[in-house]
Coordinates of C-alpha atoms in Angstrom, one line a residue:
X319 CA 46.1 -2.3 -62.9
X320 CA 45.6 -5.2 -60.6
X321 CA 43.4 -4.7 -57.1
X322 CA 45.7 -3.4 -54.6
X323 CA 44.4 -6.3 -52.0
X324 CA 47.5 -6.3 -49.5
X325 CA 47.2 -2.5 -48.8
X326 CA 43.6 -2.6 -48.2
X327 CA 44.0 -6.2 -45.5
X328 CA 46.1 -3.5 -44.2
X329 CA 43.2 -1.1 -43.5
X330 CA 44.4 1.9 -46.2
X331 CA 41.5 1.4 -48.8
X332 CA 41.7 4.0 -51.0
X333 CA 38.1 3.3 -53.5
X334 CA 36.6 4.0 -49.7
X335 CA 38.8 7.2 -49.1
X336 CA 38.8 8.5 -52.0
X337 CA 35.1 8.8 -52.0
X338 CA 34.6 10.7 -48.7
X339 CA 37.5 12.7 -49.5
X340 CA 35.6 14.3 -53.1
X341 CA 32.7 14.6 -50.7
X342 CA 34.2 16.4 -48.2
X343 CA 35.9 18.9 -51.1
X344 CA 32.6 19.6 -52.7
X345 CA 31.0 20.0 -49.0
X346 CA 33.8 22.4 -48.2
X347 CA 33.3 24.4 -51.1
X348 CA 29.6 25.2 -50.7
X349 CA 31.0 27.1 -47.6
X350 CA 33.5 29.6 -49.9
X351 CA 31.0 32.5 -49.9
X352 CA 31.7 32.7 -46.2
X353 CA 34.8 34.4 -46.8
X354 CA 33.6 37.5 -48.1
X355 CA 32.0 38.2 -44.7
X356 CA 36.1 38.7 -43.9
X357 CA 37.0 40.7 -46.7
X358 CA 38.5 37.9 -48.3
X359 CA 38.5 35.4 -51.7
X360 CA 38.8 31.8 -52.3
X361 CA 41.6 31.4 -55.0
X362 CA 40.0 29.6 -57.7
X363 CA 41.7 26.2 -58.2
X364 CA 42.8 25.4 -54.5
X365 CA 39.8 22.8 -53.8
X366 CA 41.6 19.1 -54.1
X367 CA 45.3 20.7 -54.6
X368 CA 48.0 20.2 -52.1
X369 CA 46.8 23.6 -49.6
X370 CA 43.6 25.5 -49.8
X371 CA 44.8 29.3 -51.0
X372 CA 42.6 32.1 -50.1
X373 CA 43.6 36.1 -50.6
X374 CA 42.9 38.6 -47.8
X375 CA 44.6 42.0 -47.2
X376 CA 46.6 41.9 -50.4
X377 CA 48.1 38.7 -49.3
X378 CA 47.5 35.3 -51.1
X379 CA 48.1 32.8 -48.1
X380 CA 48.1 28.9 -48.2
X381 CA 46.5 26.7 -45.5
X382 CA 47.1 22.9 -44.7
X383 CA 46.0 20.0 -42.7
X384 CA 47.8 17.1 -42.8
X385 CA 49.4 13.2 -40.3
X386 CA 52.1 11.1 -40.5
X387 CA 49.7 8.1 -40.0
X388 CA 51.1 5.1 -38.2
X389 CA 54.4 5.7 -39.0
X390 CA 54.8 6.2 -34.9
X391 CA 53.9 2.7 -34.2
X392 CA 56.7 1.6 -36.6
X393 CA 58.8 3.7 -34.1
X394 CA 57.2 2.3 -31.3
X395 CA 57.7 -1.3 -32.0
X396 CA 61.4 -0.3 -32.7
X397 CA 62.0 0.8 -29.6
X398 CA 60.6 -1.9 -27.6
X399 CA 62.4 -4.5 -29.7
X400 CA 65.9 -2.7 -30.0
X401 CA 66.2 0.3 -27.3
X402 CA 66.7 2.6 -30.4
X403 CA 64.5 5.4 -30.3
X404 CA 63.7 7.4 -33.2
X405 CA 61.2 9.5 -32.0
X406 CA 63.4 12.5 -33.5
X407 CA 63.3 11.3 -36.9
X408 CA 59.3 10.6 -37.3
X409 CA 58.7 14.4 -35.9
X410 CA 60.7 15.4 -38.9
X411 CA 58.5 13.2 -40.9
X412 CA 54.9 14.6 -39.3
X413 CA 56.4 18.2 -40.0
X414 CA 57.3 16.8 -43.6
X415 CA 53.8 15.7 -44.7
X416 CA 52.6 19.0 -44.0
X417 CA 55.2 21.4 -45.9
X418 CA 55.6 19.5 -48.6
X419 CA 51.8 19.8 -49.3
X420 CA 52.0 23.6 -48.3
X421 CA 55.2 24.3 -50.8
X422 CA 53.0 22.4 -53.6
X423 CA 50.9 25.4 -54.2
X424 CA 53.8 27.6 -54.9
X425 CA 54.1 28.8 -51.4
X426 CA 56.8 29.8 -48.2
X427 CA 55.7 28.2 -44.9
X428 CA 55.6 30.5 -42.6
X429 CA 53.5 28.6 -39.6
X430 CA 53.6 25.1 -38.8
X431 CA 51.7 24.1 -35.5
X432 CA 51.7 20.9 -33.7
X433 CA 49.0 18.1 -32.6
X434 CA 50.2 14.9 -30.7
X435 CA 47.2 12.7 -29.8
X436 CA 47.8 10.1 -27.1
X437 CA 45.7 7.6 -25.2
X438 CA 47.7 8.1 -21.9
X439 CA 49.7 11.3 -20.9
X440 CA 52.2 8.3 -19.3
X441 CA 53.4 8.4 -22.9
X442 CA 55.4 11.7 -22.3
X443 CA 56.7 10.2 -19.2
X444 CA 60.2 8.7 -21.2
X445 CA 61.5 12.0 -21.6
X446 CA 63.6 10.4 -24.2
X447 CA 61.2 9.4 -26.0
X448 CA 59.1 13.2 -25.8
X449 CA 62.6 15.4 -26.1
X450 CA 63.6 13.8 -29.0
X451 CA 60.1 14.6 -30.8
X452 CA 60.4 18.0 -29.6
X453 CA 63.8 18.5 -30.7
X454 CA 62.9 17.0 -34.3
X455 CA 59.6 19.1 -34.6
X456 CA 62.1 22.2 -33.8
X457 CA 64.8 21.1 -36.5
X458 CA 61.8 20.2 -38.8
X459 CA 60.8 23.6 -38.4
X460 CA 63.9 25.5 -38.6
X461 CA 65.1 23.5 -42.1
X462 CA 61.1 23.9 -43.3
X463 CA 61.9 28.0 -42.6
X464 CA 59.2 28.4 -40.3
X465 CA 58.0 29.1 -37.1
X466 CA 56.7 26.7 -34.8
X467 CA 53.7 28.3 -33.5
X468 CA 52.3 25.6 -30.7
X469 CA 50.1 23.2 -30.9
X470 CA 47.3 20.7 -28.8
X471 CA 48.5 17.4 -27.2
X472 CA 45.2 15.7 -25.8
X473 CA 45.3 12.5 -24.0
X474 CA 42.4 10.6 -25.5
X475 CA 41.8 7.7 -23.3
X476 CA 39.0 5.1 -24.9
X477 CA 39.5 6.6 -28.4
X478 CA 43.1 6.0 -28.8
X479 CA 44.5 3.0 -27.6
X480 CA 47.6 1.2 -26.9
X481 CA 50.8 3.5 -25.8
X482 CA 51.4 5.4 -28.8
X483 CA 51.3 8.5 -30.6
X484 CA 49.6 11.1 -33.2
X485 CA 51.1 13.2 -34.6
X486 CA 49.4 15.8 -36.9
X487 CA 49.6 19.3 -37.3
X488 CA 49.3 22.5 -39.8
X489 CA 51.2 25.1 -41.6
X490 CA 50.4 28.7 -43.0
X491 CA 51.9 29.7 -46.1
X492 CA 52.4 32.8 -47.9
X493 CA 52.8 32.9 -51.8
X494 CA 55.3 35.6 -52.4
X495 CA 54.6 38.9 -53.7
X496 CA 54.7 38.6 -58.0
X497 CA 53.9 34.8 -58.0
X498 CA 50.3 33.1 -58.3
X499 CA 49.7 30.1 -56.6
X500 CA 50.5 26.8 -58.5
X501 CA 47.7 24.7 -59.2
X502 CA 48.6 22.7 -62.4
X503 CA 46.3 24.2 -64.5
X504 CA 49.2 25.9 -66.6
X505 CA 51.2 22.2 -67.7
X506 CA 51.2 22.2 -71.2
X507 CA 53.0 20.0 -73.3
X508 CA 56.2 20.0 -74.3
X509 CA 57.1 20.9 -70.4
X510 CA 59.7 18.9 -68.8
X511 CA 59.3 16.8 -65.4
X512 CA 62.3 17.2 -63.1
X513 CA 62.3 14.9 -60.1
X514 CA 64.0 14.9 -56.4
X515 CA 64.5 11.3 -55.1
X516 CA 63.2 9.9 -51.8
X517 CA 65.1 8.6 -49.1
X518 CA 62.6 5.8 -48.8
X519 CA 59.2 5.5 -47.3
X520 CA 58.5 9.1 -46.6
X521 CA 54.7 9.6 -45.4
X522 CA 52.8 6.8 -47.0
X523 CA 53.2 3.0 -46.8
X524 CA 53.1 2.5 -43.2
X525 CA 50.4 0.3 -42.6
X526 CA 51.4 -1.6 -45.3
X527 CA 55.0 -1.7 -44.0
X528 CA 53.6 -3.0 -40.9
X529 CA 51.6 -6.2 -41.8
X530 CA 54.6 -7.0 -44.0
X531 CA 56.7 -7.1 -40.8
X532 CA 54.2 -8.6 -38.9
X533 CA 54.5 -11.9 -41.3
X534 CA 58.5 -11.8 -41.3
X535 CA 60.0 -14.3 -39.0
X536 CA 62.0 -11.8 -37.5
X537 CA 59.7 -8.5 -37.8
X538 CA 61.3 -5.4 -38.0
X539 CA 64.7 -6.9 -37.1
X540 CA 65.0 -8.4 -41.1
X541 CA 67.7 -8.3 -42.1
X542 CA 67.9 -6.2 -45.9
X543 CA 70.1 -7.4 -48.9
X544 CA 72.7 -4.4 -47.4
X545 CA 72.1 -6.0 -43.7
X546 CA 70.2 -3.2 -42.5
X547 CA 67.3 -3.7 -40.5
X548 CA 64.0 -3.1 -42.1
X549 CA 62.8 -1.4 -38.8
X550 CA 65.6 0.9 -39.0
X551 CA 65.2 1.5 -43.0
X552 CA 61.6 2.3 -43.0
X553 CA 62.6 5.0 -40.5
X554 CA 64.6 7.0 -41.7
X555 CA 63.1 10.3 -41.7
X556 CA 61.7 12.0 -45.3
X557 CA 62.9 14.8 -47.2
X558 CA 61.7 18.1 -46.2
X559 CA 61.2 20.0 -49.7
X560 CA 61.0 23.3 -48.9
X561 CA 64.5 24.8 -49.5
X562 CA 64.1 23.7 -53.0
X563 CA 60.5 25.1 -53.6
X564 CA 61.6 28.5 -52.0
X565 CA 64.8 28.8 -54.2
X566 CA 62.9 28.2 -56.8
X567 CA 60.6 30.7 -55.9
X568 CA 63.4 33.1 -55.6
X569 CA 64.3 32.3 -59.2
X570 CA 62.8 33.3 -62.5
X571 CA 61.1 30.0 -63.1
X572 CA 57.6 29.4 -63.4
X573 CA 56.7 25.4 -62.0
X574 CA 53.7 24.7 -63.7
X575 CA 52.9 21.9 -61.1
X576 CA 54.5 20.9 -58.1
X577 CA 53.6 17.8 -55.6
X578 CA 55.2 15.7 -53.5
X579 CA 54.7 11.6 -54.4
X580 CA 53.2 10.2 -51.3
X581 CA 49.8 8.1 -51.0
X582 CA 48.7 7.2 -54.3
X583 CA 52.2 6.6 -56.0
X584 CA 52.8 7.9 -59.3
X585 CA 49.0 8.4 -59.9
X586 CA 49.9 11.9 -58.1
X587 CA 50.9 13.1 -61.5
X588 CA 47.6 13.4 -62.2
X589 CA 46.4 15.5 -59.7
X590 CA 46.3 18.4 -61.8
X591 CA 43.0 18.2 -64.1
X592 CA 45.0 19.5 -67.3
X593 CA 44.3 16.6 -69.8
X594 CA 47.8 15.6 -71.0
X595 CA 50.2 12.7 -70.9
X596 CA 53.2 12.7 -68.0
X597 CA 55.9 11.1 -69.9
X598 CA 58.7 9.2 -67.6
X599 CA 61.7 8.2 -69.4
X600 CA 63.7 7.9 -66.3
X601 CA 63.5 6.8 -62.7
X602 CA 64.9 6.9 -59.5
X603 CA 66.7 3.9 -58.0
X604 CA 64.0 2.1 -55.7
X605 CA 65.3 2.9 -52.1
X606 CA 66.4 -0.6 -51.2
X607 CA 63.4 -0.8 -48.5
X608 CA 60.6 -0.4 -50.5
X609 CA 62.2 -2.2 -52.8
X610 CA 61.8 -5.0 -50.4
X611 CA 58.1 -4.2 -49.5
X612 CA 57.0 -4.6 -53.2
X613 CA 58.4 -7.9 -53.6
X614 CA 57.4 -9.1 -50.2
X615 CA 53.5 -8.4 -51.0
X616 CA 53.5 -9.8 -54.4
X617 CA 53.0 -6.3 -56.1
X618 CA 53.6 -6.0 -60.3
X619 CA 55.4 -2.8 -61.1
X620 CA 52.2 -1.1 -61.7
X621 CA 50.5 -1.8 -58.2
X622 CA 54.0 -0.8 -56.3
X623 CA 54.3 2.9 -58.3
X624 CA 50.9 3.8 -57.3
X625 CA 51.4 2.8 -54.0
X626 CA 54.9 3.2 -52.6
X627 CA 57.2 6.6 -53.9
X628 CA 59.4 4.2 -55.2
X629 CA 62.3 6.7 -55.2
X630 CA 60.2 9.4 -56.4
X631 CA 60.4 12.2 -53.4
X632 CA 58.8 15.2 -55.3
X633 CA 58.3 16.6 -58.9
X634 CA 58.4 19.7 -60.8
X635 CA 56.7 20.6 -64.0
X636 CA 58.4 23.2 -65.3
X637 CA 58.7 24.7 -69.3
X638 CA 61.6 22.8 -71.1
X639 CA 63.4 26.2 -70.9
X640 CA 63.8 26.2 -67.5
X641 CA 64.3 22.3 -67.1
X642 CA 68.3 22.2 -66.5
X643 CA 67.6 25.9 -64.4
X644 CA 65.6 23.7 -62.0
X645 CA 68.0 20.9 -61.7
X646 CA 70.8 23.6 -61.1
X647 CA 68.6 25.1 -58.3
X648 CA 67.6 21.9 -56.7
X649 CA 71.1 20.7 -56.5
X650 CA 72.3 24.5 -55.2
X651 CA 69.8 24.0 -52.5
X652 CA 71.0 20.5 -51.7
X653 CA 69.1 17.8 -53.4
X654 CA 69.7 15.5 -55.7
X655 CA 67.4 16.2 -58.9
X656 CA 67.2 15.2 -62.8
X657 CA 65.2 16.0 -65.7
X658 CA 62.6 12.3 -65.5
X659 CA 60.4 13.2 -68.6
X660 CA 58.2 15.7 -70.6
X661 CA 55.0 16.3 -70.7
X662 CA 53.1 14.9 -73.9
X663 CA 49.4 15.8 -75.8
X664 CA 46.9 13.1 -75.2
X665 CA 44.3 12.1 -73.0
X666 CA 45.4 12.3 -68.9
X667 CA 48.0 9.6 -68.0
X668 CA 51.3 8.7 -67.0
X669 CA 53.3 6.4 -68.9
X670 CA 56.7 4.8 -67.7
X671 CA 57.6 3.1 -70.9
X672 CA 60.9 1.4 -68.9
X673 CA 58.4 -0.1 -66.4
X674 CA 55.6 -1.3 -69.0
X675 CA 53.5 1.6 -66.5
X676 CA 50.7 3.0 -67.9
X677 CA 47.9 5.0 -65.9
X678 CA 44.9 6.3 -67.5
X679 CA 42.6 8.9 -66.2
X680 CA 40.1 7.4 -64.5
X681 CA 42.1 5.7 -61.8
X682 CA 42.9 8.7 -59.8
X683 CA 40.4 11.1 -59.1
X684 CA 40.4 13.5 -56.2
X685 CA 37.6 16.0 -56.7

């Protein structure tokens, strides 16, 4: 696969990420013994999955940190160039980069708390602007089936800059009584890969998004093949996954793996260690706006799926069996869903044979 040089001008170089995040996971974990001071465990297999999962008091909870990025200033330049605020839809997408991590391990959110980092407290002074991101944290929450439970908003003058926003947060999660957390480490082959489309960007891409628009003649007010803006395109809000993870929960299916396709592309497959092949017969139609981001930055299929979700919102691994079960479930819960692949033997890799795709082991590695 090509170098991904347009996302990296754009400041998101993942060879430089990647690296401090494996050190920070093998940092973290010299610190596990810690735990037993509180009568509690380390799950083994949480360290570089989607939540860390720890058991105390007969309970096996999940814990997240996660941001929506820059995603803000996309709403932020939005506003000042059409009145349109859409503050309410990128609180849904903050709370949605953290619960769909959280669900990933096979767990409820219960608690989902708040940061929004500015470089002026005048931010909150449009109290359109601030209600609306209130009022979508709050629906955020309430579809997500959790609790808001509060949250920090500092005013960071001479760190952050420029009027706009950060917003951040975490959740608490609690796998239910008779389940074990899902790490990945059960995909075997012959398992089938049901997908849920995206509604489009979703959590990742933003800065990318951005220096896209910032070349257009006419920014974020491009107009798309349907006539859409791309402002307003890129922000409609994700999709919150939970509902579909805690049906499924409720169900008598076992996911092998579950994760949300966000930085990284397709390459996500392969966060589980479990050396097989991810299959992909069939994909999602390309949300018309990313779509036009691939094309506009010269990207070949390859660099585009492992950068963008390219219509792929979130995936379940889950025994042939159970494939058409999950579908059911997914669509009972409101989604659209359908059965994308199987899992294969052979070395780690996901293979879109459609796409000419092929991603081999050593170009995702997390821990």
């Amino acid at each position: 696969m090509s170098n991904l040089g347009e996302y990296q001008r754009a400041g998101v170089d993942y060879s430089i990420l990647d690296k401090v995040k494996r050190d920070a996971v093998h940092r973290a974990a010299a610190t596990s013994g810690l735990l037993a001071g509180h009568g509690a465990e380390e799950v083994s297999g949480s360290r570089g999955s989607t939540a860390y999962v720890l058991k105390v008091g007969g309970l096996t909870l999940a814990t997240v940190t996660e941001g929506l990025g820059t995603k803000s200033v996309i709403a932020e330049d939005y506003l000042a160039l059409t009145g349109e605020s859409r503050f309410a839809d990128v609180a849904v997408d903050a709370v949605a980069a953290i619960v769909n991590d959280v669900i990933s391990v096979g767990a409820n959110p219960m608690v989902v708390t708040a940061y929004f980092a500015t470089g002026d407290a005048a931010w909150y002074s449009d109290e359109r602007k601030s209600l609306e991101l209130l009022a979508g944290w709050q629906k955020a929450c309430e579809l997500s089936g959790a609790t808001w439970g509060g949250g920090e908003s500092p005013a960071l003058p001479g760190m952050l800059t420029g009027a706009g926003i950060e917003l951040a947060g975490s959740a608490l999660a609690l796998v239910p009584e008779g389940r074990e957390p899902v790490f990945g480490d059960a995909v075997t082959p012959g398992d089938k890969i049901v997908v849920l489309p995206s509604s489009g960007l979703h959590t990742n891409g933003s800065s990318l998004a951005r220096r896209i628009a910032s070349q257009l003649p006419n920014g974020l007010k491009t107009s798309l093949p349907s006539g859409r803006d791309l402002g307003a395109a890129l922000l409609d809000p994700s999709v919150l996954y939970p509902a579909f993870v805690r049906a499924l929960l409720d169900s008598p299916v076992r996911p092998h793996f579950l994760n949300p396709i966000t930085g990284h592309g397709l390459l996500k497959m392969m966060r589980s260690s479990t050396n097989v092949r991810y299959v992909l017969e069939t994909v999602p139609e390309v949300p018309e706006v990313l779509d036009f981001l691939a094309q506009q930055a010269g990207m070949s299929a390859a660099e585009s799926y492992a950068t963008l979700n390219m219509g792929f919102g979130y995936v379940a691994v889950v025994p042939a069996d159970d494939a058409d079960k999950t579908v059911e479930i997914a669509r009972a819960a409101g989604y659209e869903a359908f059965v994308a692949g199987e899992v294969v033997a052979g070395d780690r890799s996901v293979s879109v044979p459609s796409l000419g795709i092929e991603y081999q082991d050593e170009e995702f590695k997390i821990t």
